[in-house]
JSON list of C-alpha atoms and ligand atoms in Angstrom, two decimals:
[
{"chain": "A", "resi": 1, "resn": "MET", "atom": "CA", "xyz": [-9.39, -59.22, -58.58]},
{"chain": "A", "resi": 2, "resn": "ASP", "atom": "CA", "xyz": [-12.85, -59.29, -59.18]},
{"chain": "A", "resi": 3, "resn": "THR", "atom": "CA", "xyz": [-15.19, -57.18, -56.98]},
{"chain": "A", "resi": 4, "resn": "GLN", "atom": "CA", "xyz": [-17.75, -59.87, -56.66]},
{"chain": "A", "resi": 5, "resn": "VAL", "atom": "CA", "xyz": [-15.05, -62.60, -55.72]},
{"chain": "A", "resi": 6, "resn": "ALA", "atom": "CA", "xyz": [-13.73, -60.72, -52.84]},
{"chain": "A", "resi": 7, "resn": "ILE", "atom": "CA", "xyz": [-17.14, -59.92, -51.62]},
{"chain": "A", "resi": 8, "resn": "LYS", "atom": "CA", "xyz": [-17.75, -63.71, -51.75]},
{"chain": "A", "resi": 9, "resn": "ALA", "atom": "CA", "xyz": [-14.29, -64.60, -50.31]},
{"chain": "A", "resi": 10, "resn": "LEU", "atom": "CA", "xyz": [-14.88, -62.29, -47.33]},
{"chain": "A", "resi": 11, "resn": "GLU", "atom": "CA", "xyz": [-18.47, -63.79, -46.84]},
{"chain": "A", "resi": 12, "resn": "LEU", "atom": "CA", "xyz": [-17.04, -67.09, -46.63]},
{"chain": "A", "resi": 13, "resn": "PHE", "atom": "CA", "xyz": [-14.24, -65.94, -44.11]},
{"chain": "A", "resi": 14, "resn": "SER", "atom": "CA", "xyz": [-16.83, -64.54, -41.83]},
{"chain": "A", "resi": 15, "resn": "GLU", "atom": "CA", "xyz": [-19.23, -67.58, -41.89]},
{"chain": "A", "resi": 16, "resn": "LYS", "atom": "CA", "xyz": [-16.02, -70.05, -41.13]},
{"chain": "A", "resi": 17, "resn": "ILE", "atom": "CA", "xyz": [-14.89, -67.80, -38.24]},
{"chain": "A", "resi": 18, "resn": "ILE", "atom": "CA", "xyz": [-18.38, -67.86, -36.87]},
{"chain": "A", "resi": 19, "resn": "ASP", "atom": "CA", "xyz": [-18.93, -71.52, -37.51]},
{"chain": "A", "resi": 20, "resn": "ASN", "atom": "CA", "xyz": [-15.69, -72.14, -35.52]},
{"chain": "A", "resi": 21, "resn": "LYS", "atom": "CA", "xyz": [-15.92, -69.62, -32.87]},
{"chain": "A", "resi": 22, "resn": "GLU", "atom": "CA", "xyz": [-15.65, -72.20, -30.15]},
{"chain": "A", "resi": 23, "resn": "TYR", "atom": "CA", "xyz": [-12.81, -74.22, -31.66]},
{"chain": "A", "resi": 24, "resn": "LEU", "atom": "CA", "xyz": [-10.82, -71.09, -32.16]},
{"chain": "A", "resi": 25, "resn": "SER", "atom": "CA", "xyz": [-11.21, -69.99, -28.57]},
{"chain": "A", "resi": 26, "resn": "GLU", "atom": "CA", "xyz": [-10.44, -73.59, -27.42]},
{"chain": "A", "resi": 27, "resn": "LEU", "atom": "CA", "xyz": [-6.99, -73.44, -29.40]},
{"chain": "A", "resi": 28, "resn": "ASP", "atom": "CA", "xyz": [-6.25, -70.25, -27.62]},
{"chain": "A", "resi": 29, "resn": "THR", "atom": "CA", "xyz": [-7.16, -71.47, -24.03]},
{"chain": "A", "resi": 30, "resn": "PRO", "atom": "CA", "xyz": [-3.74, -73.58, -23.48]},
{"chain": "A", "resi": 31, "resn": "ILE", "atom": "CA", "xyz": [-1.52, -71.19, -25.17]},
{"chain": "A", "resi": 32, "resn": "GLY", "atom": "CA", "xyz": [-3.15, -67.98, -24.68]},
{"chain": "A", "resi": 33, "resn": "ASP", "atom": "CA", "xyz": [-6.28, -66.31, -23.18]},
{"chain": "A", "resi": 34, "resn": "GLY", "atom": "CA", "xyz": [-9.16, -67.93, -24.81]},
{"chain": "A", "resi": 35, "resn": "ASP", "atom": "CA", "xyz": [-10.62, -65.23, -26.74]},
{"chain": "A", "resi": 36, "resn": "HIS", "atom": "CA", "xyz": [-9.59, -65.72, -30.05]},
{"chain": "A", "resi": 37, "resn": "GLY", "atom": "CA", "xyz": [-12.79, -66.78, -31.50]},
{"chain": "A", "resi": 38, "resn": "GLY", "atom": "CA", "xyz": [-14.76, -64.26, -29.60]},
{"chain": "A", "resi": 39, "resn": "ASN", "atom": "CA", "xyz": [-12.47, -61.60, -30.68]},
{"chain": "A", "resi": 40, "resn": "MET", "atom": "CA", "xyz": [-12.62, -62.70, -34.36]},
{"chain": "A", "resi": 41, "resn": "VAL", "atom": "CA", "xyz": [-16.62, -63.17, -34.36]},
{"chain": "A", "resi": 42, "resn": "ARG", "atom": "CA", "xyz": [-16.93, -59.40, -33.29]},
{"chain": "A", "resi": 43, "resn": "GLY", "atom": "CA", "xyz": [-14.94, -58.25, -36.13]},
{"chain": "A", "resi": 44, "resn": "VAL", "atom": "CA", "xyz": [-16.50, -60.48, -38.93]},
{"chain": "A", "resi": 45, "resn": "LYS", "atom": "CA", "xyz": [-19.75, -59.64, -37.70]},
{"chain": "A", "resi": 46, "resn": "ALA", "atom": "CA", "xyz": [-19.20, -55.96, -38.40]},
{"chain": "A", "resi": 47, "resn": "LEU", "atom": "CA", "xyz": [-17.75, -57.10, -41.42]},
{"chain": "A", "resi": 48, "resn": "GLN", "atom": "CA", "xyz": [-20.98, -58.80, -42.64]},
{"chain": "A", "resi": 49, "resn": "GLU", "atom": "CA", "xyz": [-23.13, -55.93, -41.71]},
{"chain": "A", "resi": 50, "resn": "SER", "atom": "CA", "xyz": [-20.46, -53.67, -43.86]},
{"chain": "A", "resi": 51, "resn": "LEU", "atom": "CA", "xyz": [-20.72, -56.00, -46.80]},
{"chain": "A", "resi": 52, "resn": "ALA", "atom": "CA", "xyz": [-24.51, -56.06, -46.92]},
{"chain": "A", "resi": 53, "resn": "GLU", "atom": "CA", "xyz": [-25.04, -52.56, -46.66]},
{"chain": "A", "resi": 54, "resn": "ASP", "atom": "CA", "xyz": [-22.14, -50.60, -48.40]},
{"chain": "A", "resi": 55, "resn": "GLU", "atom": "CA", "xyz": [-21.56, -50.11, -52.16]},
{"chain": "A", "resi": 56, "resn": "PHE", "atom": "CA", "xyz": [-18.23, -51.41, -53.39]},
{"chain": "A", "resi": 57, "resn": "ASP", "atom": "CA", "xyz": [-16.54, -50.20, -56.74]},
{"chain": "A", "resi": 58, "resn": "SER", "atom": "CA", "xyz": [-13.58, -52.73, -56.47]},
{"chain": "A", "resi": 59, "resn": "ALA", "atom": "CA", "xyz": [-11.85, -55.40, -54.59]},
{"chain": "A", "resi": 60, "resn": "ALA", "atom": "CA", "xyz": [-9.66, -52.85, -53.04]},
{"chain": "A", "resi": 61, "resn": "ASP", "atom": "CA", "xyz": [-12.64, -50.99, -51.60]},
{"chain": "A", "resi": 62, "resn": "VAL", "atom": "CA", "xyz": [-13.79, -54.32, -50.32]},
{"chain": "A", "resi": 63, "resn": "PHE", "atom": "CA", "xyz": [-10.43, -55.33, -48.51]},
{"chain": "A", "resi": 64, "resn": "LYS", "atom": "CA", "xyz": [-10.53, -51.49, -47.11]},
{"chain": "A", "resi": 65, "resn": "THR", "atom": "CA", "xyz": [-13.82, -51.94, -45.49]},
{"chain": "A", "resi": 66, "resn": "ALA", "atom": "CA", "xyz": [-12.65, -55.38, -43.94]},
{"chain": "A", "resi": 67, "resn": "ALA", "atom": "CA", "xyz": [-9.50, -53.79, -42.48]},
{"chain": "A", "resi": 68, "resn": "LYS", "atom": "CA", "xyz": [-11.74, -51.36, -41.07]},
{"chain": "A", "resi": 69, "resn": "ALA", "atom": "CA", "xyz": [-13.91, -53.64, -39.50]},
{"chain": "A", "resi": 70, "resn": "LEU", "atom": "CA", "xyz": [-11.49, -55.83, -38.02]},
{"chain": "A", "resi": 71, "resn": "MET", "atom": "CA", "xyz": [-9.17, -53.21, -36.85]},
{"chain": "A", "resi": 72, "resn": "GLY", "atom": "CA", "xyz": [-11.82, -51.68, -35.34]},
{"chain": "A", "resi": 73, "resn": "LYS", "atom": "CA", "xyz": [-13.90, -54.47, -33.48]},
{"chain": "A", "resi": 74, "resn": "VAL", "atom": "CA", "xyz": [-11.61, -57.51, -32.93]},
{"chain": "A", "resi": 75, "resn": "GLY", "atom": "CA", "xyz": [-9.42, -56.10, -30.06]},
{"chain": "A", "resi": 76, "resn": "GLY", "atom": "CA", "xyz": [-6.57, -58.14, -28.94]},
{"chain": "A", "resi": 77, "resn": "ALA", "atom": "CA", "xyz": [-3.31, -58.65, -30.93]},
{"chain": "A", "resi": 78, "resn": "SER", "atom": "CA", "xyz": [-5.11, -60.16, -33.81]},
{"chain": "A", "resi": 79, "resn": "GLY", "atom": "CA", "xyz": [-7.18, -57.13, -34.62]},
{"chain": "A", "resi": 80, "resn": "PRO", "atom": "CA", "xyz": [-4.58, -54.98, -35.69]},
{"chain": "A", "resi": 81, "resn": "LEU", "atom": "CA", "xyz": [-2.58, -57.78, -37.60]},
{"chain": "A", "resi": 82, "resn": "TYR", "atom": "CA", "xyz": [-5.73, -58.76, -39.70]},
{"chain": "A", "resi": 83, "resn": "GLY", "atom": "CA", "xyz": [-6.33, -54.75, -40.21]},
{"chain": "A", "resi": 84, "resn": "SER", "atom": "CA", "xyz": [-2.79, -54.28, -41.29]},
{"chain": "A", "resi": 85, "resn": "ALA", "atom": "CA", "xyz": [-3.09, -57.43, -43.72]},
{"chain": "A", "resi": 86, "resn": "PHE", "atom": "CA", "xyz": [-6.31, -56.36, -45.27]},
{"chain": "A", "resi": 87, "resn": "LEU", "atom": "CA", "xyz": [-5.31, -52.73, -45.53]},
{"chain": "A", "resi": 88, "resn": "GLN", "atom": "CA", "xyz": [-1.90, -53.66, -47.55]},
{"chain": "A", "resi": 89, "resn": "ILE", "atom": "CA", "xyz": [-4.02, -56.12, -49.52]},
{"chain": "A", "resi": 90, "resn": "SER", "atom": "CA", "xyz": [-6.40, -53.28, -50.32]},
{"chain": "A", "resi": 91, "resn": "LYS", "atom": "CA", "xyz": [-3.50, -50.83, -51.36]},
{"chain": "A", "resi": 92, "resn": "ALA", "atom": "CA", "xyz": [-1.62, -53.32, -53.61]},
{"chain": "A", "resi": 93, "resn": "LEU", "atom": "CA", "xyz": [-4.88, -54.02, -55.38]},
{"chain": "A", "resi": 94, "resn": "ALA", "atom": "CA", "xyz": [-5.45, -50.21, -55.77]},
{"chain": "A", "resi": 95, "resn": "ASP", "atom": "CA", "xyz": [-1.90, -49.98, -57.29]},
{"chain": "A", "resi": 96, "resn": "GLY", "atom": "CA", "xyz": [-2.83, -52.72, -59.83]},
{"chain": "A", "resi": 97, "resn": "ASP", "atom": "CA", "xyz": [-1.02, -55.77, -58.30]},
{"chain": "A", "resi": 98, "resn": "ASP", "atom": "CA", "xyz": [-2.49, -59.35, -58.78]},
{"chain": "A", "resi": 99, "resn": "LEU", "atom": "CA", "xyz": [-3.91, -61.28, -56.00]},
{"chain": "A", "resi": 100, "resn": "LEU", "atom": "CA", "xyz": [-0.81, -63.14, -55.26]},
{"chain": "A", "resi": 101, "resn": "GLU", "atom": "CA", "xyz": [1.09, -59.92, -55.07]},
{"chain": "A", "resi": 102, "resn": "ALA", "atom": "CA", "xyz": [-1.37, -58.37, -52.93]},
{"chain": "A", "resi": 103, "resn": "LEU", "atom": "CA", "xyz": [-1.60, -60.97, -50.52]},
{"chain": "A", "resi": 104, "resn": "GLU", "atom": "CA", "xyz": [2.33, -60.85, -50.24]},
{"chain": "A", "resi": 105, "resn": "ALA", "atom": "CA", "xyz": [1.90, -57.24, -49.41]},
{"chain": "A", "resi": 106, "resn": "GLY", "atom": "CA", "xyz": [-0.77, -58.36, -46.61]},
{"chain": "A", "resi": 107, "resn": "ARG", "atom": "CA", "xyz": [1.62, -60.86, -45.18]},
{"chain": "A", "resi": 108, "resn": "ASP", "atom": "CA", "xyz": [4.15, -58.00, -45.04]},
{"chain": "A", "resi": 109, "resn": "GLY", "atom": "CA", "xyz": [1.69, -55.97, -43.18]},
{"chain": "A", "resi": 110, "resn": "ILE", "atom": "CA", "xyz": [1.41, -58.47, -40.71]},
{"chain": "A", "resi": 111, "resn": "THR", "atom": "CA", "xyz": [5.24, -59.29, -40.15]},
{"chain": "A", "resi": 112, "resn": "LYS", "atom": "CA", "xyz": [5.99, -55.57, -40.11]},
{"chain": "A", "resi": 113, "resn": "ARG", "atom": "CA", "xyz": [3.30, -54.69, -37.38]},
{"chain": "A", "resi": 114, "resn": "GLY", "atom": "CA", "xyz": [3.91, -58.10, -35.45]},
{"chain": "A", "resi": 115, "resn": "LYS", "atom": "CA", "xyz": [7.71, -58.02, -35.99]},
{"chain": "A", "resi": 116, "resn": "SER", "atom": "CA", "xyz": [7.48, -61.70, -36.46]},
{"chain": "A", "resi": 117, "resn": "SER", "atom": "CA", "xyz": [8.90, -64.06, -39.17]},
{"chain": "A", "resi": 118, "resn": "VAL", "atom": "CA", "xyz": [8.48, -67.71, -39.68]},
{"chain": "A", "resi": 119, "resn": "GLY", "atom": "CA", "xyz": [8.77, -70.20, -37.14]},
{"chain": "A", "resi": 120, "resn": "ASP", "atom": "CA", "xyz": [7.45, -67.88, -34.34]},
{"chain": "A", "resi": 121, "resn": "LYS", "atom": "CA", "xyz": [4.43, -69.95, -34.00]},
{"chain": "A", "resi": 122, "resn": "THR", "atom": "CA", "xyz": [1.91, -67.33, -35.42]},
{"chain": "A", "resi": 123, "resn": "MET", "atom": "CA", "xyz": [-0.43, -66.39, -38.11]},
{"chain": "A", "resi": 124, "resn": "VAL", "atom": "CA", "xyz": [2.65, -65.84, -40.25]},
{"chain": "A", "resi": 125, "resn": "ASP", "atom": "CA", "xyz": [3.22, -69.70, -40.37]},
{"chain": "A", "resi": 126, "resn": "VAL", "atom": "CA", "xyz": [0.12, -69.79, -42.30]},
{"chain": "A", "resi": 127, "resn": "TRP", "atom": "CA", "xyz": [0.37, -66.80, -44.35]},
{"chain": "A", "resi": 128, "resn": "THR", "atom": "CA", "xyz": [3.99, -67.44, -45.94]},
{"chain": "A", "resi": 129, "resn": "PRO", "atom": "CA", "xyz": [3.63, -71.07, -46.65]},
{"chain": "A", "resi": 130, "resn": "ALA", "atom": "CA", "xyz": [0.16, -70.59, -47.92]},
{"chain": "A", "resi": 131, "resn": "LEU", "atom": "CA", "xyz": [1.36, -67.76, -50.45]},
{"chain": "A", "resi": 132, "resn": "GLU", "atom": "CA", "xyz": [4.05, -70.57, -51.87]},
{"chain": "A", "resi": 133, "resn": "LEU", "atom": "CA", "xyz": [1.48, -73.20, -52.26]},
{"chain": "A", "resi": 134, "resn": "LEU", "atom": "CA", "xyz": [-0.89, -70.57, -54.18]},
{"chain": "A", "resi": 135, "resn": "ALA", "atom": "CA", "xyz": [2.21, -69.62, -56.32]},
{"chain": "A", "resi": 136, "resn": "ASP", "atom": "CA", "xyz": [2.49, -73.02, -57.23]},
{"chain": "A", "resi": 137, "resn": "GLY", "atom": "CA", "xyz": [-0.74, -73.63, -58.42]},
{"chain": "A", "resi": 138, "resn": "ASP", "atom": "CA", "xyz": [-3.67, -75.78, -57.35]},
{"chain": "A", "resi": 139, "resn": "VAL", "atom": "CA", "xyz": [-4.29, -75.61, -53.59]},
{"chain": "A", "resi": 140, "resn": "SER", "atom": "CA", "xyz": [-6.78, -77.71, -51.76]},
{"chain": "A", "resi": 141, "resn": "THR", "atom": "CA", "xyz": [-8.51, -76.79, -48.72]},
{"chain": "A", "resi": 142, "resn": "ASP", "atom": "CA", "xyz": [-6.81, -79.88, -46.86]},
{"chain": "A", "resi": 143, "resn": "ASP", "atom": "CA", "xyz": [-3.31, -78.48, -48.10]},
{"chain": "A", "resi": 144, "resn": "LEU", "atom": "CA", "xyz": [-4.32, -75.46, -46.38]},
{"chain": "A", "resi": 145, "resn": "ALA", "atom": "CA", "xyz": [-5.49, -76.95, -43.11]},
{"chain": "A", "resi": 146, "resn": "GLN", "atom": "CA", "xyz": [-2.19, -78.95, -42.79]},
{"chain": "A", "resi": 147, "resn": "LEU", "atom": "CA", "xyz": [-0.41, -75.49, -42.35]},
{"chain": "A", "resi": 148, "resn": "ALA", "atom": "CA", "xyz": [-2.23, -74.80, -39.03]},
{"chain": "A", "resi": 149, "resn": "GLU", "atom": "CA", "xyz": [-1.40, -78.46, -37.90]},
{"chain": "A", "resi": 150, "resn": "ASP", "atom": "CA", "xyz": [1.96, -77.75, -38.75]},
{"chain": "A", "resi": 151, "resn": "THR", "atom": "CA", "xyz": [2.37, -75.18, -36.11]},
{"chain": "A", "resi": 152, "resn": "LYS", "atom": "CA", "xyz": [1.72, -77.75, -33.46]},
{"chain": "A", "resi": 153, "resn": "GLU", "atom": "CA", "xyz": [5.66, -78.56, -33.43]},
{"chain": "A", "resi": 154, "resn": "LEU", "atom": "CA", "xyz": [6.59, -74.80, -33.19]},
{"chain": "A", "resi": 155, "resn": "LYS", "atom": "CA", "xyz": [7.84, -73.13, -30.03]},
{"chain": "A", "resi": 156, "resn": "ALA", "atom": "CA", "xyz": [6.16, -69.67, -29.92]},
{"chain": "A", "resi": 157, "resn": "LYS", "atom": "CA", "xyz": [8.16, -66.65, -29.89]},
{"chain": "A", "resi": 158, "resn": "LYS", "atom": "CA", "xyz": [5.75, -63.76, -30.33]},
{"chain": "A", "resi": 159, "resn": "GLY", "atom": "CA", "xyz": [2.39, -63.01, -28.52]},
{"chain": "A", "resi": 160, "resn": "ARG", "atom": "CA", "xyz": [0.80, -64.35, -25.41]},
{"chain": "A", "resi": 161, "resn": "ALA", "atom": "CA", "xyz": [1.94, -68.01, -26.32]},
{"chain": "A", "resi": 162, "resn": "SER", "atom": "CA", "xyz": [5.44, -67.03, -26.22]},
{"chain": "A", "resi": 163, "resn": "TYR", "atom": "CA", "xyz": [5.14, -66.71, -22.18]},
{"chain": "A", "resi": 164, "resn": "LEU", "atom": "CA", "xyz": [4.97, -70.26, -22.06]},
{"chain": "A", "resi": 165, "resn": "GLY", "atom": "CA", "xyz": [8.20, -71.22, -23.99]},
{"chain": "A", "resi": 166, "resn": "ASP", "atom": "CA", "xyz": [8.46, -74.79, -24.63]},
{"chain": "A", "resi": 167, "resn": "ARG", "atom": "CA", "xyz": [5.09, -75.55, -23.04]},
{"chain": "A", "resi": 168, "resn": "SER", "atom": "CA", "xyz": [3.54, -73.87, -26.21]},
{"chain": "A", "resi": 169, "resn": "VAL", "atom": "CA", "xyz": [4.77, -77.05, -28.31]},
{"chain": "A", "resi": 170, "resn": "GLY", "atom": "CA", "xyz": [2.31, -79.30, -29.08]},
{"chain": "A", "resi": 171, "resn": "HIS", "atom": "CA", "xyz": [-0.57, -76.83, -29.82]},
{"chain": "A", "resi": 172, "resn": "ILE", "atom": "CA", "xyz": [-2.04, -75.28, -32.86]},
{"chain": "A", "resi": 173, "resn": "ASP", "atom": "CA", "xyz": [-1.71, -71.63, -32.97]},
{"chain": "A", "resi": 174, "resn": "PRO", "atom": "CA", "xyz": [-5.12, -70.10, -32.99]},
{"chain": "A", "resi": 175, "resn": "GLY", "atom": "CA", "xyz": [-4.13, -67.21, -35.13]},
{"chain": "A", "resi": 176, "resn": "ALA", "atom": "CA", "xyz": [-2.70, -69.80, -37.72]},
{"chain": "A", "resi": 177, "resn": "MET", "atom": "CA", "xyz": [-6.27, -71.67, -37.61]},
{"chain": "A", "resi": 178, "resn": "SER", "atom": "CA", "xyz": [-8.32, -68.51, -38.48]},
{"chain": "A", "resi": 179, "resn": "SER", "atom": "CA", "xyz": [-5.57, -67.65, -41.27]},
{"chain": "A", "resi": 180, "resn": "VAL", "atom": "CA", "xyz": [-6.53, -71.05, -42.55]},
{"chain": "A", "resi": 181, "resn": "TYR", "atom": "CA", "xyz": [-10.27, -70.14, -42.84]},
{"chain": "A", "resi": 182, "resn": "PHE", "atom": "CA", "xyz": [-9.23, -67.03, -44.70]},
{"chain": "A", "resi": 183, "resn": "PHE", "atom": "CA", "xyz": [-7.20, -68.79, -47.32]},
{"chain": "A", "resi": 184, "resn": "GLN", "atom": "CA", "xyz": [-9.92, -71.67, -47.88]},
{"chain": "A", "resi": 185, "resn": "ALA", "atom": "CA", "xyz": [-12.57, -68.91, -48.21]},
{"chain": "A", "resi": 186, "resn": "LEU", "atom": "CA", "xyz": [-10.42, -67.24, -50.85]},
{"chain": "A", "resi": 187, "resn": "VAL", "atom": "CA", "xyz": [-9.77, -70.57, -52.83]},
{"chain": "A", "resi": 188, "resn": "GLU", "atom": "CA", "xyz": [-13.57, -71.46, -52.53]},
{"chain": "A", "resi": 189, "resn": "ALA", "atom": "CA", "xyz": [-14.52, -68.01, -53.54]},
{"chain": "A", "resi": 190, "resn": "GLU", "atom": "CA", "xyz": [-12.19, -68.25, -56.91]},
{"chain": "A", "resi": 191, "resn": "ALA", "atom": "CA", "xyz": [-13.26, -71.46, -57.73]},
{"chain": "B", "resi": 10, "resn": "ADP", "atom": "P1", "xyz": [-4.41, -61.96, -27.69]},
{"chain": "B", "resi": 10, "resn": "ADP", "atom": "O1", "xyz": [-3.43, -62.56, -27.81]},
{"chain": "B", "resi": 10, "resn": "ADP", "atom": "O2", "xyz": [-4.42, -60.49, -27.25]},
{"chain": "B", "resi": 10, "resn": "ADP", "atom": "O3", "xyz": [-5.79, -62.28, -26.74]},
{"chain": "B", "resi": 10, "resn": "ADP", "atom": "P2", "xyz": [-6.04, -63.21, -29.96]},
{"chain": "B", "resi": 10, "resn": "ADP", "atom": "O4", "xyz": [-6.18, -64.36, -29.25]},
{"chain": "B", "resi": 10, "resn": "ADP", "atom": "O5", "xyz": [-7.23, -62.51, -30.73]},
{"chain": "B", "resi": 10, "resn": "ADP", "atom": "O6", "xyz": [-5.17, -61.88, -29.31]},
{"chain": "B", "resi": 10, "resn": "ADP", "atom": "O7", "xyz": [-4.69, -63.26, -31.13]},
{"chain": "B", "resi": 10, "resn": "ADP", "atom": "C1", "xyz": [-3.56, -64.49, -31.02]},
{"chain": "B", "resi": 10, "resn": "ADP", "atom": "C2", "xyz": [-2.94, -64.68, -32.37]},
{"chain": "B", "resi": 10, "resn": "ADP", "atom": "O8", "xyz": [-2.58, -63.58, -32.81]},
{"chain": "B", "resi": 10, "resn": "ADP", "atom": "C3", "xyz": [-2.02, -65.56, -32.00]},
{"chain": "B", "resi": 10, "resn": "ADP", "atom": "O9", "xyz": [-2.67, -66.87, -32.08]},
{"chain": "B", "resi": 10, "resn": "ADP", "atom": "C4", "xyz": [-0.90, -65.22, -33.38]},
{"chain": "B", "resi": 10, "resn": "ADP", "atom": "O10", "xyz": [-1.45, -65.98, -34.58]},
{"chain": "B", "resi": 10, "resn": "ADP", "atom": "C5", "xyz": [-1.49, -63.99, -33.46]},
{"chain": "B", "resi": 10, "resn": "ADP", "atom": "N1", "xyz": [-0.38, -62.89, -32.93]},
{"chain": "B", "resi": 10, "resn": "ADP", "atom": "C6", "xyz": [-0.24, -62.55, -31.73]},
{"chain": "B", "resi": 10, "resn": "ADP", "atom": "N2", "xyz": [0.90, -61.79, -31.58]},
{"chain": "B", "resi": 10, "resn": "ADP", "atom": "C7", "xyz": [1.30, -61.96, -33.20]},
{"chain": "B", "resi": 10, "resn": "ADP", "atom": "C8", "xyz": [2.57, -61.32, -33.65]},
{"chain": "B", "resi": 10, "resn": "ADP", "atom": "N3", "xyz": [3.70, -60.43, -32.95]},
{"chain": "B", "resi": 10, "resn": "ADP", "atom": "N4", "xyz": [2.76, -61.59, -35.05]},
{"chain": "B", "resi": 10, "resn": "ADP", "atom": "C9", "xyz": [1.95, -62.20, -35.74]},
{"chain": "B", "resi": 10, "resn": "ADP", "atom": "N5", "xyz": [0.86, -62.67, -35.32]},
{"chain": "B", "resi": 10, "resn": "ADP", "atom": "C10", "xyz": [0.64, -62.60, -33.83]},
{"chain": "B", "resi": 11, "resn": "MG", "atom": "MG1", "xyz": [-6.47, -64.53, -27.23]},
{"chain": "B", "resi": 12, "resn": "MG", "atom": "MG1", "xyz": [-7.22, -61.34, -25.47]}
]
């Protein structure tokens, strides 16, 4: 992955998170504690500062910096999960993996740390199908947005939303939505 594309992708991701701060927290209100937008904005603001100030030799370097920013600043369940994802992406890219392989390693970082799998109504329900779409070829931002929509029908089995049991059904998972922004940013940066 090209260094400049990685920087652009993470800049776009940061902008989308900031633009949708209220929406992400609204999604986290009925099935969580209403802080997902605020949590993520703290992380991406730190990320934006690093992207503006630091020098990067590789895309692996860029994702390592992103991992630190999100791990250190997000707080909440989503911080260590995004941190693990970006750290594993960084390691895989440093090992010479292509972007798709690196994203798979990132997803595995989430499932390992979160002990979560597809169907638990978490960000994993975007990461895994998004990888399938990317592997198949052309992916539109609408296709990606649909993946968050698809989490509505799921019953939460991990995270705060799982305390609600059946009452979690009918709501989009907030971490799934922020993950859609990540994949949309990647697709837009590569276009
Ligand atoms: P908190 O729940 O601590 O307030 P956030 O609101 O920032 O943290 O993040 C909530 C999101 O984190 C959820 O919408 C879900 O996507 C994700 N999440 C929570 N627990 C897990 C887990 N075990 N595995 C994967 N994702 C998880
Ligand atoms: Mg929350
Ligand atoms: Mg919280």
